[in-house]
N, CA, C and O atoms as a DFTB+ gen file, in Angstrom:
260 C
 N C O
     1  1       0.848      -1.167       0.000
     2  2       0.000       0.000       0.000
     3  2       0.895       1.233       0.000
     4  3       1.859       1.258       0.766
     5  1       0.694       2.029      -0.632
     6  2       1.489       3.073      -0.788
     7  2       1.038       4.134       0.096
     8  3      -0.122       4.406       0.408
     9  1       2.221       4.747       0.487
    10  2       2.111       5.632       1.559
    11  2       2.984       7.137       1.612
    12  3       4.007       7.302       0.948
    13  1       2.528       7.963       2.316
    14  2       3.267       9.186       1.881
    15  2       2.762       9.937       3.329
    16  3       1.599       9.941       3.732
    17  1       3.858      10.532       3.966
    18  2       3.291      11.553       4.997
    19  2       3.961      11.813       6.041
    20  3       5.046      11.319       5.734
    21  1       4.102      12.283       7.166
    22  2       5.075      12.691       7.896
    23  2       5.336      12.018       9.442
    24  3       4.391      12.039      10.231
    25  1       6.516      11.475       9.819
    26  2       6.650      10.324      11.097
    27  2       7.646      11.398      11.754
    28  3       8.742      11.894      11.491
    29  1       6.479      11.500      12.943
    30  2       7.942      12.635      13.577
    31  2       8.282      13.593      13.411
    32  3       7.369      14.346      13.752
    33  1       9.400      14.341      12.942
    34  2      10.061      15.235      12.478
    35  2      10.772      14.635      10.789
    36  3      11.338      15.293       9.917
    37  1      10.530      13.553      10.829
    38  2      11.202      13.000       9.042
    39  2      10.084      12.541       8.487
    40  3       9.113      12.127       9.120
    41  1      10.214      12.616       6.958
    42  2       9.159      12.137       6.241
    43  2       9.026      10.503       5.763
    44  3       9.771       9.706       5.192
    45  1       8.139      10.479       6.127
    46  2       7.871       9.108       5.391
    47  2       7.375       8.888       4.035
    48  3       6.346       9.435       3.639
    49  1       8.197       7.965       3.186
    50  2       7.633       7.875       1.880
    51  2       7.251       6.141       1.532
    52  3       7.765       5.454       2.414
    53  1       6.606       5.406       0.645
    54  2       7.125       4.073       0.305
    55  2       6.060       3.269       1.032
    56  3       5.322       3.757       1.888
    57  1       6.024       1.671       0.530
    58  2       5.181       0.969       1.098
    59  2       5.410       0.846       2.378
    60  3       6.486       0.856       2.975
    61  1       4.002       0.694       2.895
    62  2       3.715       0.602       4.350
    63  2       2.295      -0.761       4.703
    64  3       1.103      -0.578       4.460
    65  1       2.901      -2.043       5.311
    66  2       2.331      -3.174       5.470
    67  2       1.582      -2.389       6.476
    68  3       1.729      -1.437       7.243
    69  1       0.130      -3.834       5.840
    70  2      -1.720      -3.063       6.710
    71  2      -1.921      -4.380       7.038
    72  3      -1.614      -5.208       6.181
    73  1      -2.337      -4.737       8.017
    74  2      -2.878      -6.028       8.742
    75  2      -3.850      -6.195       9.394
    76  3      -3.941      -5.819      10.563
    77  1      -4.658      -6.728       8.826
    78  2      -5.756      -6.819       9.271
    79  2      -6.036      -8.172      10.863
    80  3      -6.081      -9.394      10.727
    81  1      -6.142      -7.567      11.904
    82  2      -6.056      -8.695      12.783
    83  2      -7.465      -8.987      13.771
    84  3      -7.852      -8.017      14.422
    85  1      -7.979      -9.846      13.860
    86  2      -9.259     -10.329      14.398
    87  2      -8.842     -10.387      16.134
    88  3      -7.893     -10.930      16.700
    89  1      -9.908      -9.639      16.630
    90  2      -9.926     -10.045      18.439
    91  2     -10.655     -11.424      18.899
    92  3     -11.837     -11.679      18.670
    93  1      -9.596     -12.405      19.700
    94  2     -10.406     -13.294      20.535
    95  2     -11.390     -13.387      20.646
    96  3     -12.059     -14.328      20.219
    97  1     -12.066     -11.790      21.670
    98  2     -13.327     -11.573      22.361
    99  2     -14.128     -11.450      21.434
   100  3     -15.220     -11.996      21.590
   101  1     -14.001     -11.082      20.808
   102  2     -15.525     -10.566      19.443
   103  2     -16.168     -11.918      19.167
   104  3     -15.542     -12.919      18.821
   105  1     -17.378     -11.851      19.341
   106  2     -18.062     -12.946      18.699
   107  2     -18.513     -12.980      16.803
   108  3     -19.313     -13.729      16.244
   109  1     -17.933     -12.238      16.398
   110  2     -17.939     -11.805      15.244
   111  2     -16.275     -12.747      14.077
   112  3     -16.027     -12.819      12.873
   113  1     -15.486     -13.326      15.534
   114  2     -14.244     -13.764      15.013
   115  2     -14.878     -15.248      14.877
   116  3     -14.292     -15.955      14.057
   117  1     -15.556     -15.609      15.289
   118  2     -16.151     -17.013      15.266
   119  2     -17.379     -17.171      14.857
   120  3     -18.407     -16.523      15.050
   121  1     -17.013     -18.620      13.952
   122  2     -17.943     -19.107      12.843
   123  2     -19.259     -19.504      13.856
   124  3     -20.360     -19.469      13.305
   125  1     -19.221     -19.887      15.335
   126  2     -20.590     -20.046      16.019
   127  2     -21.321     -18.840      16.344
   128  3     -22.516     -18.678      16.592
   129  1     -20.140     -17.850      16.278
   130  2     -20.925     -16.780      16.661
   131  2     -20.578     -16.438      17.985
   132  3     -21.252     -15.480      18.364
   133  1     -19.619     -16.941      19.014
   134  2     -19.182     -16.965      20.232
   135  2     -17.642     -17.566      20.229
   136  3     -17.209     -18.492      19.543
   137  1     -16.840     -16.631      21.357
   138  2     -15.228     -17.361      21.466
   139  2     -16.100     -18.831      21.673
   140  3     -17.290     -19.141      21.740
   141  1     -14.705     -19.586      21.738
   142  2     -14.678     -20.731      22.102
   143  2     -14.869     -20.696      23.607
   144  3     -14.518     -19.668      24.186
   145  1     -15.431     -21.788      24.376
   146  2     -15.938     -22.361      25.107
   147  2     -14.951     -23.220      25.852
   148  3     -13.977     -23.516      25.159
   149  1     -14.937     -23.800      27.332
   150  2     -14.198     -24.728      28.077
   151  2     -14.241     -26.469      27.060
   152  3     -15.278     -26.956      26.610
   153  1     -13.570     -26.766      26.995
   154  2     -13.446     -28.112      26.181
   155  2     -13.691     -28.158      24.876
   156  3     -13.838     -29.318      24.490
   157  1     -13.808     -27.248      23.935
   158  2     -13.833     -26.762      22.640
   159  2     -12.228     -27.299      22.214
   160  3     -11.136     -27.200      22.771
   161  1     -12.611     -27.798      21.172
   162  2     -11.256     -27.806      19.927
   163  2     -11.243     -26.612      18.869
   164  3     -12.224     -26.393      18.159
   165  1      -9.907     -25.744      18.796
   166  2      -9.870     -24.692      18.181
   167  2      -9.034     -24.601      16.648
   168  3      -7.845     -24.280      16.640
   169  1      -9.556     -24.823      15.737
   170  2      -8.354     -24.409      15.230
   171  2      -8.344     -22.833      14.239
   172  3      -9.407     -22.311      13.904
   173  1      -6.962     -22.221      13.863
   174  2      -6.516     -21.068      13.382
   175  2      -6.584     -21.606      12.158
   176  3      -6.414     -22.825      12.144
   177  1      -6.830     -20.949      10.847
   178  2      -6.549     -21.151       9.840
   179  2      -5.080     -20.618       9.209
   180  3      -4.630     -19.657       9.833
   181  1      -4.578     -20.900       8.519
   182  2      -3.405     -20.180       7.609
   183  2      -3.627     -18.940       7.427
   184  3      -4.804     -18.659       7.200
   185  1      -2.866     -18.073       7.452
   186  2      -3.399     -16.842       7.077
   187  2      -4.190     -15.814       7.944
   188  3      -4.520     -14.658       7.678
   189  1      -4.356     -16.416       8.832
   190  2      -5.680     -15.915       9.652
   191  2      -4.260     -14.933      11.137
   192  3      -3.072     -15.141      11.385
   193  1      -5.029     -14.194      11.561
   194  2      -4.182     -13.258      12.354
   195  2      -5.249     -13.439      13.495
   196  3      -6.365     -13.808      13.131
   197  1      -5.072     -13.259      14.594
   198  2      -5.693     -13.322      15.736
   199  2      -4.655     -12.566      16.981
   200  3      -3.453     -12.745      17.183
   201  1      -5.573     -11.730      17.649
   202  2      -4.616     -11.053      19.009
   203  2      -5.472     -11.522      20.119
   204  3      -6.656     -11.281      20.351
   205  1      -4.925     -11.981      20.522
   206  2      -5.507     -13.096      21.878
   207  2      -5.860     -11.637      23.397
   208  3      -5.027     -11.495      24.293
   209  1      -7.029     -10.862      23.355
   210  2      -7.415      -9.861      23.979
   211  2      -7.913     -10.273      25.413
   212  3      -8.396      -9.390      26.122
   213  1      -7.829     -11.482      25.850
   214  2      -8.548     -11.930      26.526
   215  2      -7.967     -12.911      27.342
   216  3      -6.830     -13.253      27.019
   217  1      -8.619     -13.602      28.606
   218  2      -7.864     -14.775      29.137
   219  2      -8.981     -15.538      28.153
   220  3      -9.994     -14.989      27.720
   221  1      -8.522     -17.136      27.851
   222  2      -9.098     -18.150      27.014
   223  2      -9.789     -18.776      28.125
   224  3      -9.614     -18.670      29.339
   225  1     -10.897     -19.686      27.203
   226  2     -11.598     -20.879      28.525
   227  2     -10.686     -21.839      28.321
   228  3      -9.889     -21.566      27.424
   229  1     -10.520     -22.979      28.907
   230  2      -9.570     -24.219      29.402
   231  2      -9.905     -24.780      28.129
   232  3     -11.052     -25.222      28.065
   233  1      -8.957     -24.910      26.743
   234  2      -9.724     -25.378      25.230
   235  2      -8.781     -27.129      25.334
   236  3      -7.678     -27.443      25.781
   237  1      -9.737     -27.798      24.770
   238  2      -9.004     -29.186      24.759
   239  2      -7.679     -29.216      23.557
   240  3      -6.678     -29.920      23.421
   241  1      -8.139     -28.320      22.972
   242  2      -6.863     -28.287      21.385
   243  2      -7.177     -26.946      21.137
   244  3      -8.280     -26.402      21.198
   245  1      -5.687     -26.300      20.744
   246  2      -5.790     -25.551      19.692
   247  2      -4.988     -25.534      18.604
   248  3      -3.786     -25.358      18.801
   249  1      -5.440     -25.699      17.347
   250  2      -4.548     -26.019      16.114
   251  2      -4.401     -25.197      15.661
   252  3      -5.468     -24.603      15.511
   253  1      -3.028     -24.343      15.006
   254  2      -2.396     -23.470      14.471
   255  2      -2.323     -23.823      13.274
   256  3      -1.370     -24.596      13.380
   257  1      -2.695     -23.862      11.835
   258  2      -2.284     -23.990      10.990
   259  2      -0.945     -23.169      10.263
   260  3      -0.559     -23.491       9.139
């Protein structure tokens, strides 16, 4: 993504990486519609970014792809 504008006192020019990252807590990050649950199997997809905002329930698995 191209970028242009000022950091500080120096300018910034040139690509600048955008990441899109999903919260734990949101029930909006999960396909049930709710975090995961105590004894839930989890898994991450490839690609997928997640910032863990939260303490987790006790999950039996979580798979990282």
């Amino acid at each position: 993504m191209p970028c242009r504008g000022m950091l500080g006192r120096g300018f910034l020019t040139g690509q600048v990486p955008l990441y899109f990252c999903s919260l734990w807590s949101k029930n909006s990050t999960w396909p049930s519609g709710q975090p995961p649950l105590d004894g839930d199997n989890v898994t991450v997809e490839r690609g997928r970014m997640l910032l863990l905002d939260t303490n987790t329930s006790l999950l039996n698995l979580l798979h990282i792809q």
